[in-house]
Structure formats: C-alpha cells, structure tokens
mmCIF file of C-alpha atoms in Angstrom:
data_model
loop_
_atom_site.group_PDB
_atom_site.id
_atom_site.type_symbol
_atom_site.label_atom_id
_atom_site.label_comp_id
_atom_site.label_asym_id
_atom_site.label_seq_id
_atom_site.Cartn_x
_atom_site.Cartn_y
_atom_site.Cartn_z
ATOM 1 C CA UNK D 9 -12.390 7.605 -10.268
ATOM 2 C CA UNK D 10 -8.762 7.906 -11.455
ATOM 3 C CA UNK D 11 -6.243 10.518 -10.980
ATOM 4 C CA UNK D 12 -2.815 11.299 -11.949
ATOM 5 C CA UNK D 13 -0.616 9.480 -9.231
ATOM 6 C CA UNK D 14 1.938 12.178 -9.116
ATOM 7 C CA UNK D 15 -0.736 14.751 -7.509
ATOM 8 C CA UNK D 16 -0.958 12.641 -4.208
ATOM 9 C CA UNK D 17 2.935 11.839 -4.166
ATOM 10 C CA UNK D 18 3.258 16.159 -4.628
ATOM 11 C CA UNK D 19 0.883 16.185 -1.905
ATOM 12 C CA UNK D 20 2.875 14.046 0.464
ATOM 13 C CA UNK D 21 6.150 16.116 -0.268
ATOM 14 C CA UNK D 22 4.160 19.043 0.937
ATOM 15 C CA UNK D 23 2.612 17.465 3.727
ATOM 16 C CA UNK D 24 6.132 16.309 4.702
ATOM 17 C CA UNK D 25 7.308 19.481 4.748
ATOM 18 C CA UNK D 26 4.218 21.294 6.878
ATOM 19 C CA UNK D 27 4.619 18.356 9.316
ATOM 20 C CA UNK D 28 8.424 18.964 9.761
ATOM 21 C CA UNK D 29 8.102 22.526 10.214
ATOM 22 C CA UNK D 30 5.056 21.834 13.446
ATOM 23 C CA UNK D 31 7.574 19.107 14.674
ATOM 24 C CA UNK D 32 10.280 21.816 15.199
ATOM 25 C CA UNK D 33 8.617 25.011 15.694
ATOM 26 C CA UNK D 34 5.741 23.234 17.654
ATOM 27 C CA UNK D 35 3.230 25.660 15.608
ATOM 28 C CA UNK D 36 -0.572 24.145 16.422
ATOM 29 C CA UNK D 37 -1.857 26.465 13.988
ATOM 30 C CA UNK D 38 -0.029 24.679 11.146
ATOM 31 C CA UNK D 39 -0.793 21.139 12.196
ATOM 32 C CA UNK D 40 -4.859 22.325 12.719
ATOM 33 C CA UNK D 41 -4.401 23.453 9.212
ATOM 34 C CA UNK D 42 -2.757 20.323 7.692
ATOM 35 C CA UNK D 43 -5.909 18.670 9.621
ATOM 36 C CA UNK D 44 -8.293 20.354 7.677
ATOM 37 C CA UNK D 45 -6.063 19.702 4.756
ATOM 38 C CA UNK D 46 -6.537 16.351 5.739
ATOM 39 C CA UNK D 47 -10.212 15.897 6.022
ATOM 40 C CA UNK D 48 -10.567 17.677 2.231
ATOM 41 C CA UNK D 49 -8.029 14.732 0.871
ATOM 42 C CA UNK D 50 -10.087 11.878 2.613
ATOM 43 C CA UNK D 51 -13.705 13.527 1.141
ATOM 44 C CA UNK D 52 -12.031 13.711 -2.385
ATOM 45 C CA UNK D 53 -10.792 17.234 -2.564
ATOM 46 C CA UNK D 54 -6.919 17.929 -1.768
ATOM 47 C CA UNK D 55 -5.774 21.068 -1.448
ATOM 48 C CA UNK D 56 -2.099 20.345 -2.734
ATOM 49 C CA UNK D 57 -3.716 18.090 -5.594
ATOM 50 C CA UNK D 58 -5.597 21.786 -6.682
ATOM 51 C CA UNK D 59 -2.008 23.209 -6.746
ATOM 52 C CA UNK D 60 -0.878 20.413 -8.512
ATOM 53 C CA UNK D 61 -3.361 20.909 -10.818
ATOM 54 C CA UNK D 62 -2.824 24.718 -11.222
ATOM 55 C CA UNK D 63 0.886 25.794 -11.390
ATOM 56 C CA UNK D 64 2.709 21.984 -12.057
ATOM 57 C CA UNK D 65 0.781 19.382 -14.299
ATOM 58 C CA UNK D 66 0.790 21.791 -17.208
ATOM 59 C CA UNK D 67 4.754 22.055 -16.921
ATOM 60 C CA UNK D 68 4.833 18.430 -16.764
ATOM 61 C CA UNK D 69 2.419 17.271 -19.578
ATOM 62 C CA UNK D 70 0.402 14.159 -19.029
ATOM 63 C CA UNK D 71 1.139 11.370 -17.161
ATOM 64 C CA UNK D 72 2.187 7.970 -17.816
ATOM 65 C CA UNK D 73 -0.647 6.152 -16.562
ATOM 66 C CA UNK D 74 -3.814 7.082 -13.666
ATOM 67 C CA UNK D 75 -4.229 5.131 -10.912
ATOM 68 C CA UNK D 76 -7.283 5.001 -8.496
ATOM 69 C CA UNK D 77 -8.168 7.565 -6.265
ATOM 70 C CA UNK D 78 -9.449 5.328 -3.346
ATOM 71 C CA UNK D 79 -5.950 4.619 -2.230
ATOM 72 C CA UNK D 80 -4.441 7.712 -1.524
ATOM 73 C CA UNK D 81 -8.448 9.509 -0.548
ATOM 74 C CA UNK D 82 -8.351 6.040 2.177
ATOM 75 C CA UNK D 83 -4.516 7.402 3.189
ATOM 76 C CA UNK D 84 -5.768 10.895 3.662
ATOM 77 C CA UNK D 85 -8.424 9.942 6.353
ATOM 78 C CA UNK D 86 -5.465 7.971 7.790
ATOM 79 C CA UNK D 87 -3.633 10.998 8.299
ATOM 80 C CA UNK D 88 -6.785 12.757 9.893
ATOM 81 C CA UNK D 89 -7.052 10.564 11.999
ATOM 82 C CA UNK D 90 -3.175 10.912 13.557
ATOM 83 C CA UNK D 91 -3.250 14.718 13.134
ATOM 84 C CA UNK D 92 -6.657 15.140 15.431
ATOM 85 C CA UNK D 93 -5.086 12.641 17.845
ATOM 86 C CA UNK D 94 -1.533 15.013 18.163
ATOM 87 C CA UNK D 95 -4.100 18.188 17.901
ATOM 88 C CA UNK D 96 -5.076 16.330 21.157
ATOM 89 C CA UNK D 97 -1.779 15.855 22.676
ATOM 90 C CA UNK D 98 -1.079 19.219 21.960
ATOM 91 C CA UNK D 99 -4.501 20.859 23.136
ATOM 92 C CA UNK D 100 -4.298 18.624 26.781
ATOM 93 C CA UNK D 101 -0.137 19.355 27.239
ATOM 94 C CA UNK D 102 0.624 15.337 26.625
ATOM 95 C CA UNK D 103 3.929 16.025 24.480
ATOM 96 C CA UNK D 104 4.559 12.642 23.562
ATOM 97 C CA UNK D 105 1.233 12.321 22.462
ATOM 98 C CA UNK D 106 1.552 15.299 20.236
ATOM 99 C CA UNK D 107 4.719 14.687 18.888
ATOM 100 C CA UNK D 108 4.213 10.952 18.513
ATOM 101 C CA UNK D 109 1.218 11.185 16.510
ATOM 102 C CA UNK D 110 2.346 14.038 14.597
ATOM 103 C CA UNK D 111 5.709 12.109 13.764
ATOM 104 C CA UNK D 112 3.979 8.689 12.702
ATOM 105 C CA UNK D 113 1.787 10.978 10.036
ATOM 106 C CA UNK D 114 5.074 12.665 8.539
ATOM 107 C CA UNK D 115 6.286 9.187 8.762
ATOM 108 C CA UNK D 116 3.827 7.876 6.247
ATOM 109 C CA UNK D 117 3.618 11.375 4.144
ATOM 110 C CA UNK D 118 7.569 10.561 3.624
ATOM 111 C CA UNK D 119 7.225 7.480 2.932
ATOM 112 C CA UNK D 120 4.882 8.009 -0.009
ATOM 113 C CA UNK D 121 6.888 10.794 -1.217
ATOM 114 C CA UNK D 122 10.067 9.486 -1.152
ATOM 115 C CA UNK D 123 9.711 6.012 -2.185
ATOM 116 C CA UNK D 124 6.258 5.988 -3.148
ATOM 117 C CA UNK D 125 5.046 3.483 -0.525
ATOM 118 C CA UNK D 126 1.571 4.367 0.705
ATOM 119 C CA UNK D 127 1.473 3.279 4.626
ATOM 120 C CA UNK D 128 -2.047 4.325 5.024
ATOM 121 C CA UNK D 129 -3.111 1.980 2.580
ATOM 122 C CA UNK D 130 -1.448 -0.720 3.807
ATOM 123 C CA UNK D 131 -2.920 0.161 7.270
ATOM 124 C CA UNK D 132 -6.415 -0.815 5.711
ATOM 125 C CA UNK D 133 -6.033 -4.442 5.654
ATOM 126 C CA UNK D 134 -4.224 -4.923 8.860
ATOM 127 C CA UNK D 135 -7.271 -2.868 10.549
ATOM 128 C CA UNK D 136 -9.723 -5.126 8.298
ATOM 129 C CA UNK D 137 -7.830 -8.429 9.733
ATOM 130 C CA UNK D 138 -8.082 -7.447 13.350
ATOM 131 C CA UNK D 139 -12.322 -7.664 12.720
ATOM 132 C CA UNK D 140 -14.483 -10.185 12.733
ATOM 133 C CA UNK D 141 -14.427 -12.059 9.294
ATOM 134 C CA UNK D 142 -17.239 -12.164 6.947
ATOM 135 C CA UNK D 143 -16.692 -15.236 4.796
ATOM 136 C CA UNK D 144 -18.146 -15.605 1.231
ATOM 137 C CA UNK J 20 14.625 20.893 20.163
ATOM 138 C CA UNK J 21 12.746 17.924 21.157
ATOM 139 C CA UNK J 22 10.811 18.149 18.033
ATOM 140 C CA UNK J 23 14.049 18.175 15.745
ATOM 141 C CA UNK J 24 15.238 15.430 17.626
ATOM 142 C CA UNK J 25 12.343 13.736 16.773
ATOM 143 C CA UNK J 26 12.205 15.437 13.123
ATOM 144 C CA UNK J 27 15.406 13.730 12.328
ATOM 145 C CA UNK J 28 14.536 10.202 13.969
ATOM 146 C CA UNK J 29 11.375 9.958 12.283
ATOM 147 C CA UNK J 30 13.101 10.807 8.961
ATOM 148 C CA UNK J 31 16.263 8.222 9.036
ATOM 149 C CA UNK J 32 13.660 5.406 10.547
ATOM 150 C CA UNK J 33 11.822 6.321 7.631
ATOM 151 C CA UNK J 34 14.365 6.142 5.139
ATOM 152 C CA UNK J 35 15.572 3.121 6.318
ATOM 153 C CA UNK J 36 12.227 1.939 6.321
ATOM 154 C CA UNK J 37 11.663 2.707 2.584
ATOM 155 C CA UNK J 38 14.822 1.281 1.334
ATOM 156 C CA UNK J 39 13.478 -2.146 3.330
ATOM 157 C CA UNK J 40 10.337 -1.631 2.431
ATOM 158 C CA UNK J 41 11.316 -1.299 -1.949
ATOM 159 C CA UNK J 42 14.262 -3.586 -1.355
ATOM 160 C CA UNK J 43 11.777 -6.449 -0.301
ATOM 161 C CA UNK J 44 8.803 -5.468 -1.795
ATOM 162 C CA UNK J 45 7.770 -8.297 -4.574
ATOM 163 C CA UNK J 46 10.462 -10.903 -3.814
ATOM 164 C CA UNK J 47 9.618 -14.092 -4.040
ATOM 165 C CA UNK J 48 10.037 -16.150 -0.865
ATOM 166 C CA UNK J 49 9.921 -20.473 -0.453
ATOM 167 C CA UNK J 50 7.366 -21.692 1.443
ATOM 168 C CA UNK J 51 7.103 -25.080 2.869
ATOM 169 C CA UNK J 52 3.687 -26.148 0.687
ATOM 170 C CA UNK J 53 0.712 -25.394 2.983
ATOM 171 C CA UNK J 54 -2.097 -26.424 1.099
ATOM 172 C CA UNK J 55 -4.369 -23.112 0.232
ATOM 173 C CA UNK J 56 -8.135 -23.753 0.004
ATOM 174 C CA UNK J 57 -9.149 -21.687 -2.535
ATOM 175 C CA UNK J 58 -12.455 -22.830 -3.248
ATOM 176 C CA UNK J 59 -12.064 -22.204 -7.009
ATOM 177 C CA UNK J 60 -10.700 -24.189 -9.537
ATOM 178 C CA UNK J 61 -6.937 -24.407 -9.617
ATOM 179 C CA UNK J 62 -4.796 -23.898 -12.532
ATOM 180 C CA UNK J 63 -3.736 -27.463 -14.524
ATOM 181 C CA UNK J 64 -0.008 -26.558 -14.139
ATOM 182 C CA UNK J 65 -0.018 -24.215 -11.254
ATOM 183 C CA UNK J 66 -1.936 -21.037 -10.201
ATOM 184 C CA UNK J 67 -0.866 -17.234 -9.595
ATOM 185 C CA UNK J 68 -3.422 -16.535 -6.540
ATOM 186 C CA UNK J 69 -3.316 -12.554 -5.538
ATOM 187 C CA UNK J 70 -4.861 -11.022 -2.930
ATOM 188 C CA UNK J 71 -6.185 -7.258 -3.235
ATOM 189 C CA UNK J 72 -7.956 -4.660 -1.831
ATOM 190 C CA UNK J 73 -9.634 -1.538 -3.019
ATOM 191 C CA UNK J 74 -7.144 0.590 -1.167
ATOM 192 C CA UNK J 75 -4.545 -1.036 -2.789
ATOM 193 C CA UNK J 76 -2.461 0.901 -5.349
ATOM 194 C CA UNK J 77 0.590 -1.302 -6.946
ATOM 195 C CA UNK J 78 -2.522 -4.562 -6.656
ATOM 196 C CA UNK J 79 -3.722 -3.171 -10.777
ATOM 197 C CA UNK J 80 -0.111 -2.906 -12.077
ATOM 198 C CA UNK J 81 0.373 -6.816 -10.522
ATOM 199 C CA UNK J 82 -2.785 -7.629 -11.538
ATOM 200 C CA UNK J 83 -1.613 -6.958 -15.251
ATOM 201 C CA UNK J 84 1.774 -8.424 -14.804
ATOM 202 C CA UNK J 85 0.313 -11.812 -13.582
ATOM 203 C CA UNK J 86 -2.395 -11.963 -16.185
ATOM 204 C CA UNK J 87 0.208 -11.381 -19.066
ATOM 205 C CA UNK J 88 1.982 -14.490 -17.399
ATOM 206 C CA UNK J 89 -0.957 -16.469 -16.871
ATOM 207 C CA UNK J 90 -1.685 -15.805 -20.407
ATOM 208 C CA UNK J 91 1.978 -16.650 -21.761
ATOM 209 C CA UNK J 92 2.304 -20.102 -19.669
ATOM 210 C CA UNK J 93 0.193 -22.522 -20.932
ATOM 211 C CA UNK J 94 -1.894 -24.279 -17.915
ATOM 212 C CA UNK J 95 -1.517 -21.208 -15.318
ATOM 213 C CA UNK J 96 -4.325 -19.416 -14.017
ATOM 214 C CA UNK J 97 -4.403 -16.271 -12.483
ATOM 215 C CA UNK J 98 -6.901 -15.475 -9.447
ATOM 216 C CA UNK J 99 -7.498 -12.552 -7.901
ATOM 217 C CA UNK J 100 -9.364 -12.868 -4.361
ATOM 218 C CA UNK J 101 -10.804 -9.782 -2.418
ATOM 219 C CA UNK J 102 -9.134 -10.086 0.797
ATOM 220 C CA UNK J 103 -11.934 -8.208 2.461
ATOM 221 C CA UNK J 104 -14.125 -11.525 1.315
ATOM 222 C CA UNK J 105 -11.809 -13.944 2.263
ATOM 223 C CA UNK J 106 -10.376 -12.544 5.653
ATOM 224 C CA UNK J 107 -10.619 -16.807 6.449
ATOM 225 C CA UNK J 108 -7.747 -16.873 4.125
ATOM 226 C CA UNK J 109 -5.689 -13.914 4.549
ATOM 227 C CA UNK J 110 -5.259 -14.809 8.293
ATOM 228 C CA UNK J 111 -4.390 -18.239 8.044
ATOM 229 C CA UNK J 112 -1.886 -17.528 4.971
ATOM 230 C CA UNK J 113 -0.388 -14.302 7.045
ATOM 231 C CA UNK J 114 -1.390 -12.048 3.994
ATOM 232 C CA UNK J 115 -0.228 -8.368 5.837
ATOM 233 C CA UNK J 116 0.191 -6.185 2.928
ATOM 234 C CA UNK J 117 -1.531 -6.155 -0.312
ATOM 235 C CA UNK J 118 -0.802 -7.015 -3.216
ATOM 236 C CA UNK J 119 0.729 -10.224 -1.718
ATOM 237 C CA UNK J 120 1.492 -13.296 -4.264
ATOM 238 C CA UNK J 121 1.110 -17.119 -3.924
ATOM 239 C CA UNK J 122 2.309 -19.637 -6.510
ATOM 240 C CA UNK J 123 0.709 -22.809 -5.916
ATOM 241 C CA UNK J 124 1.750 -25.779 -7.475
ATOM 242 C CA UNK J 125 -0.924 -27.988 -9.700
ATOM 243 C CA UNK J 126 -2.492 -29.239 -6.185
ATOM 244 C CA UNK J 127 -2.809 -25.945 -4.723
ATOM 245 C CA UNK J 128 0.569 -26.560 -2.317
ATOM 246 C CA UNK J 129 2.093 -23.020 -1.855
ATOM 247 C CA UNK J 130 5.528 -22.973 -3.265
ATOM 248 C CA UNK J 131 6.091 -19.176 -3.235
ATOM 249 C CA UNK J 132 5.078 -16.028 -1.329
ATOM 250 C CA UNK J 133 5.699 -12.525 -2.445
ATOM 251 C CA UNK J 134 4.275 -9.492 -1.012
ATOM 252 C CA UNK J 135 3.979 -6.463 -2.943
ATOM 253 C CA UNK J 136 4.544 -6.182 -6.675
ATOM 254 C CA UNK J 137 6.277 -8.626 -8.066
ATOM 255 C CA UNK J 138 8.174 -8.231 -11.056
ATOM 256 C CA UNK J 139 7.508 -10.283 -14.087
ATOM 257 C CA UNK J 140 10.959 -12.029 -14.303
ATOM 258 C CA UNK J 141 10.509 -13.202 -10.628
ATOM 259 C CA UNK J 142 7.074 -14.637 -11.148
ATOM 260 C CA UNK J 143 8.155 -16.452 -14.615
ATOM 261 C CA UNK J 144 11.152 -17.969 -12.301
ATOM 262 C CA UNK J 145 8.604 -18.948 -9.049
ATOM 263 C CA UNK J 146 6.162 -20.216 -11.216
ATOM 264 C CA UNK J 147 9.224 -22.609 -13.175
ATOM 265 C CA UNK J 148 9.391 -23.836 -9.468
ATOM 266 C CA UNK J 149 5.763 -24.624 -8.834
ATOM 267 C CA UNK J 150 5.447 -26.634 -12.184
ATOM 268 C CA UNK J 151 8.303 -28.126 -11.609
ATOM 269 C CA UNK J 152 7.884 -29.508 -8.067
ATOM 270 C CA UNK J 153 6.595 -33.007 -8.309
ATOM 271 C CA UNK J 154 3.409 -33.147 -6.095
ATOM 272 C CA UNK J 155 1.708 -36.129 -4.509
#
C-alpha cells in the first residue's frame, strides 16, 4: 500500500507535540491516549493521518510522489511499544522509567518531523541483526 | 520541572542528532577493499550492491538513483540484496542502517561505503574510483 508521505511526517509533528506536553505537565491521560493513537498507526489506521486527510491534503493538493506505508505503520508499533513501557513507569512510580521512555518516543516523533529521519525504521534492522540469521 | 528539563534535552540531542544524522546520511566513505561475497554475478566494471529492507523508506528513491547509474555506466550492475536474507552479510560488512551502499570494484573489493541515500553525483564520483582502482 502507498500513502502520501507528508501524512506520517504531520503525524509526527503532532505526536511531538502531545509527547512534550505529558513530559511537562506529567498528564498520564494524554500519553494513554497517544498509546492508543499508537496501536491504530501500527494496525494501519492513524488518527492524525484521518486529520490529515480531512482539513490539510485538500489545501495542499497532491503530493509529489507516495511512498510505502510499511515504514512509518513498522515506526508506529515502535512507538507503542516505548509509550506502554513509560505508561509503566508511570503506573509503578519509576520516574525515570516514565520519563525515559516517554522522551526516547518524542525523540524519534521529532526526528521524523523535523528532518524526516524515521528512527523506528531504522530500529528494524538493528533488532533483525541481533537474531539468529537465516541464510538464503 | 523535571520533565522540561528533560523536554528540552531530548529536543537539542535531537536536533543535533538530525543535523548529524542528514549531514552524513549518503556520503560516500573509503574502505580498505574487503572482498564482499555476494554470491551473484558481479558487474564487468564494478557493481552498486544495496542493501534494503521493507521498513525502509529513502531504500526506493536509492534504488532508482543507482539503477539510472547502473544504466548510464556501461559495465555497472546494480544489486539490491534483502538484508533480512542475507543477515551473513550485513553483519560481517557492519550494514546498521538501511539503505546502506557498497561500490565494489570489478573483483568485488569494496572501495566505498555509504549509508543512507546517496546522491547521484556522489555515486557517479565513487563508482569513477572503483573502475579506476587497478585490482589484482
């Protein structure tokens, strides 16, 4: 499947921004809901893509080119992933935990939608090389 | 105040990070001719090898760039390896990111290492290198 690459990058500029706000208010609330934000993205439907979708890709006409949707859908579980573990921190009082985890996903969500680099995808093959190798 | 602390670390690491991270992203780097066993045929000149994933998003953009110049130089071939299929490789070549970019001279003796996309110029001057280098 493609999709228009500036959805995800729109995305990360709001995820940025929800993740910055739990960071300094500390609001659990907001981070379980960027969670379940989360697990949409990684199953194929984004919540911030649909407002993409909606109220900005009709201002901004068509886009240059599509790219695949695996990428950023793979980046999205990635984020999951570090927004249960700082729903953890925050649930069993570990702070660091909380805020660690919850700082290395708005890490990679400004990353992407700043400079367009997509950490979670990267993370794929470094996970990949740390298993046992099938060789063809 | 913790978290804003850590709001604005996580935010100049990551800006630093991204300037790095676009700054280096595609350049071409020597290498000191490890021989790569690629267990298909090589090109006559030299050969653009580039390793992908699925969750890979600059890997079709470089995957056109490197077939235009495969198709442009006469006796370059461009191959694309799954580095899920050849994890053998990827570990012994210290492939971390993907899209990363060998040039291997007409024996298959890696003259140039890029990770990330590479743009056209560079691989039109690495690959001037590769058929260059006089191999034994």
């Amino acid at each position: 499947m493609q999709v228009d690459p500036r959805g995800p990058r729109f995305g990360a500029a709001v995820t940025t921004l929800v993740l910055a706000i739990v960071l300094v208010t500390g609001a659990v609330w907001l981070l379980a809901l960027q969670a379940i934000v989360f697990a949409f993205g990684a199953y194929g439907h984004p919540p911030y893509g649909l407002v993409f979708k909606k109220f900005l890709k009709p201002r901004l006409g068509p886009p240059k080119e599509l790219e695949d949707a695996r990428p950023p859908r793979f980046a999205q579980g990635v984020g999951m992933a570090f927004a249960i573990v700082a729903l953890i921190g925050f649930a069993t009082g570990i702070v660091p935990l909380a805020l660690g985890a919850t700082a290395a996903a708005l890490l990679a969500a400004f990353l992407n939608a700043a400079f367009g680099v997509c950490l979670g995808c990267d993370m794929y093959l470094l996970i990949r090389r740390l298993q046992p190798g099938r060789i063809s | 105040m913790t978290g804003f602390v850590v709001l604005a670390v996580t935010l100049a690491a990551g800006a630093l990070a991204g300037f790095l991270l676009k700054r280096r992203a595609g350049a071409f780097r020597a290498k000191d001719g490890a021989r790569m066993d690629l267990g298909e045929p090589l090109g006559e000149r030299a050969t653009l090898v580039q390793f992908s994933t699925a969750f890979c998003q600059p890997c079709r953009a470089t995957r056109r760039v490197l077939a235009e110049v495969a198709e442009m130089v006469p006796g370059v071939r461009h191959v694309e390896i799954d580095a899920e299929s050849r994890l053998d490789l990827v570990r012994a070549h210290d492939v971390m990111r993907t899209p990363t970019v060998f040039v291997l001279d007409k024996s298959g003796k890696i003259v140039k290492k890029a990770s990330g996309q590479p743009r056209k110029a560079d691989v039109i001057a690495a690959l001037a290198l590769a058929v260059d280098t006089p191999s034994q």
